[in-house]
């Protein structure tokens, strides 16, 4: 039984997106923390999950409330750029 949260996107697909983004961010974060950069593992995972969450919420808003622009994702990108 598939649970669709957004048109055509199931709960499993959402969890896969979050897990893959955390995995890729962990790889990049481990590499950066091994070279003693200021932004390391936790920072990259936090930013990655925040970006995926903003994108998924924007998709949901565009489908169910009629919002035409991905405003939340744009604000998240600006916020993450300041980190």
PDB file of C-alpha atoms in Angstrom:
ATOM      1  CA  UNK A   1       0.000   0.000   0.000  1.00  0.00           C
ATOM      2  CA  UNK A   2       1.477   3.342  -1.114  1.00  0.00           C
ATOM      3  CA  UNK A   3       0.913   6.529   0.858  1.00  0.00           C
ATOM      4  CA  UNK A   4       1.061   9.557  -1.443  1.00  0.00           C
ATOM      5  CA  UNK A   5       1.822  12.816   0.350  1.00  0.00           C
ATOM      6  CA  UNK A   6       2.311  14.880  -2.802  1.00  0.00           C
ATOM      7  CA  UNK A   7       0.874  14.033  -6.197  1.00  0.00           C
ATOM      8  CA  UNK A   8       3.003  11.116  -7.474  1.00  0.00           C
ATOM      9  CA  UNK A   9       5.484  11.170  -4.575  1.00  0.00           C
ATOM     10  CA  UNK A  10       5.095   8.411  -2.007  1.00  0.00           C
ATOM     11  CA  UNK A  11       6.317   8.340   1.568  1.00  0.00           C
ATOM     12  CA  UNK A  12       9.069   5.922   0.566  1.00  0.00           C
ATOM     13  CA  UNK A  13      10.340   8.312  -2.108  1.00  0.00           C
ATOM     14  CA  UNK A  14      10.414  11.159   0.402  1.00  0.00           C
ATOM     15  CA  UNK A  15      12.356   9.084   2.929  1.00  0.00           C
ATOM     16  CA  UNK A  16      14.759   7.996   0.187  1.00  0.00           C
ATOM     17  CA  UNK A  17      15.411  11.623  -0.788  1.00  0.00           C
ATOM     18  CA  UNK A  18      16.125  12.606   2.809  1.00  0.00           C
ATOM     19  CA  UNK A  19      18.381   9.582   3.385  1.00  0.00           C
ATOM     20  CA  UNK A  20      20.357  10.137   0.169  1.00  0.00           C
ATOM     21  CA  UNK A  21      20.862  13.808   0.901  1.00  0.00           C
ATOM     22  CA  UNK A  22      22.098  13.002   4.417  1.00  0.00           C
ATOM     23  CA  UNK A  23      24.419  10.307   3.048  1.00  0.00           C
ATOM     24  CA  UNK A  24      25.961  12.570   0.392  1.00  0.00           C
ATOM     25  CA  UNK A  25      26.289  15.410   2.905  1.00  0.00           C
ATOM     26  CA  UNK A  26      28.012  13.049   5.344  1.00  0.00           C
ATOM     27  CA  UNK A  27      30.556  12.076   2.691  1.00  0.00           C
ATOM     28  CA  UNK A  28      31.332  15.714   1.921  1.00  0.00           C
ATOM     29  CA  UNK A  29      31.318  16.642   5.613  1.00  0.00           C
ATOM     30  CA  UNK A  30      33.745  13.838   6.534  1.00  0.00           C
ATOM     31  CA  UNK A  31      36.127  14.963   3.839  1.00  0.00           C
ATOM     32  CA  UNK A  32      36.001  18.567   5.003  1.00  0.00           C
ATOM     33  CA  UNK A  33      36.343  17.740   8.694  1.00  0.00           C
ATOM     34  CA  UNK A  34      39.368  15.537   7.976  1.00  0.00           C
ATOM     35  CA  UNK A  35      41.053  18.599   6.458  1.00  0.00           C
ATOM     36  CA  UNK A  36      40.086  20.702   9.513  1.00  0.00           C
ATOM     37  CA  UNK A  37      37.737  23.092   7.705  1.00  0.00           C
ATOM     38  CA  UNK A  38      35.289  25.067   9.808  1.00  0.00           C
ATOM     39  CA  UNK A  39      32.152  23.517   8.288  1.00  0.00           C
ATOM     40  CA  UNK A  40      32.249  19.785   8.817  1.00  0.00           C
ATOM     41  CA  UNK A  41      30.020  16.758   9.124  1.00  0.00           C
ATOM     42  CA  UNK A  42      27.196  18.119  11.285  1.00  0.00           C
ATOM     43  CA  UNK A  43      26.956  21.389   9.371  1.00  0.00           C
ATOM     44  CA  UNK A  44      26.672  19.708   5.998  1.00  0.00           C
ATOM     45  CA  UNK A  45      24.069  17.192   7.187  1.00  0.00           C
ATOM     46  CA  UNK A  46      22.004  19.953   8.820  1.00  0.00           C
ATOM     47  CA  UNK A  47      22.094  22.139   5.710  1.00  0.00           C
ATOM     48  CA  UNK A  48      21.292  19.196   3.443  1.00  0.00           C
ATOM     49  CA  UNK A  49      18.267  18.058   5.446  1.00  0.00           C
ATOM     50  CA  UNK A  50      17.021  21.649   5.705  1.00  0.00           C
ATOM     51  CA  UNK A  51      17.275  22.023   1.937  1.00  0.00           C
ATOM     52  CA  UNK A  52      15.429  18.774   1.239  1.00  0.00           C
ATOM     53  CA  UNK A  53      12.731  19.668   3.752  1.00  0.00           C
ATOM     54  CA  UNK A  54      12.234  23.114   2.201  1.00  0.00           C
ATOM     55  CA  UNK A  55      11.990  21.587  -1.275  1.00  0.00           C
ATOM     56  CA  UNK A  56       9.448  18.967  -0.192  1.00  0.00           C
ATOM     57  CA  UNK A  57       7.319  21.530   1.652  1.00  0.00           C
ATOM     58  CA  UNK A  58       7.401  23.776  -1.434  1.00  0.00           C
ATOM     59  CA  UNK A  59       6.245  20.892  -3.629  1.00  0.00           C
ATOM     60  CA  UNK A  60       3.393  20.222  -1.237  1.00  0.00           C
ATOM     61  CA  UNK A  61       2.423  23.920  -1.138  1.00  0.00           C
ATOM     62  CA  UNK A  62       2.462  24.187  -4.939  1.00  0.00           C
ATOM     63  CA  UNK A  63       0.174  21.179  -5.307  1.00  0.00           C
ATOM     64  CA  UNK A  64      -2.339  21.760  -2.527  1.00  0.00           C
ATOM     65  CA  UNK A  65      -2.523  25.502  -1.935  1.00  0.00           C
ATOM     66  CA  UNK A  66      -1.923  26.901  -5.401  1.00  0.00           C
ATOM     67  CA  UNK A  67       1.326  28.705  -4.630  1.00  0.00           C
ATOM     68  CA  UNK A  68       3.090  29.201  -7.964  1.00  0.00           C
ATOM     69  CA  UNK A  69       6.646  30.024  -6.843  1.00  0.00           C
ATOM     70  CA  UNK A  70       8.948  27.964  -4.610  1.00  0.00           C
ATOM     71  CA  UNK A  71       9.346  30.758  -2.064  1.00  0.00           C
ATOM     72  CA  UNK A  72      10.394  28.608   0.866  1.00  0.00           C
ATOM     73  CA  UNK A  73      13.188  26.953  -1.109  1.00  0.00           C
ATOM     74  CA  UNK A  74      14.466  30.335  -2.252  1.00  0.00           C
ATOM     75  CA  UNK A  75      14.522  31.608   1.331  1.00  0.00           C
ATOM     76  CA  UNK A  76      16.266  28.410   2.470  1.00  0.00           C
ATOM     77  CA  UNK A  77      18.983  28.840  -0.160  1.00  0.00           C
ATOM     78  CA  UNK A  78      19.597  32.415   0.945  1.00  0.00           C
ATOM     79  CA  UNK A  79      19.715  31.329   4.587  1.00  0.00           C
ATOM     80  CA  UNK A  80      22.097  28.459   3.874  1.00  0.00           C
ATOM     81  CA  UNK A  81      24.369  30.712   1.845  1.00  0.00           C
ATOM     82  CA  UNK A  82      24.889  32.905   4.885  1.00  0.00           C
ATOM     83  CA  UNK A  83      26.131  29.928   6.917  1.00  0.00           C
TER      84      UNK A  83
END
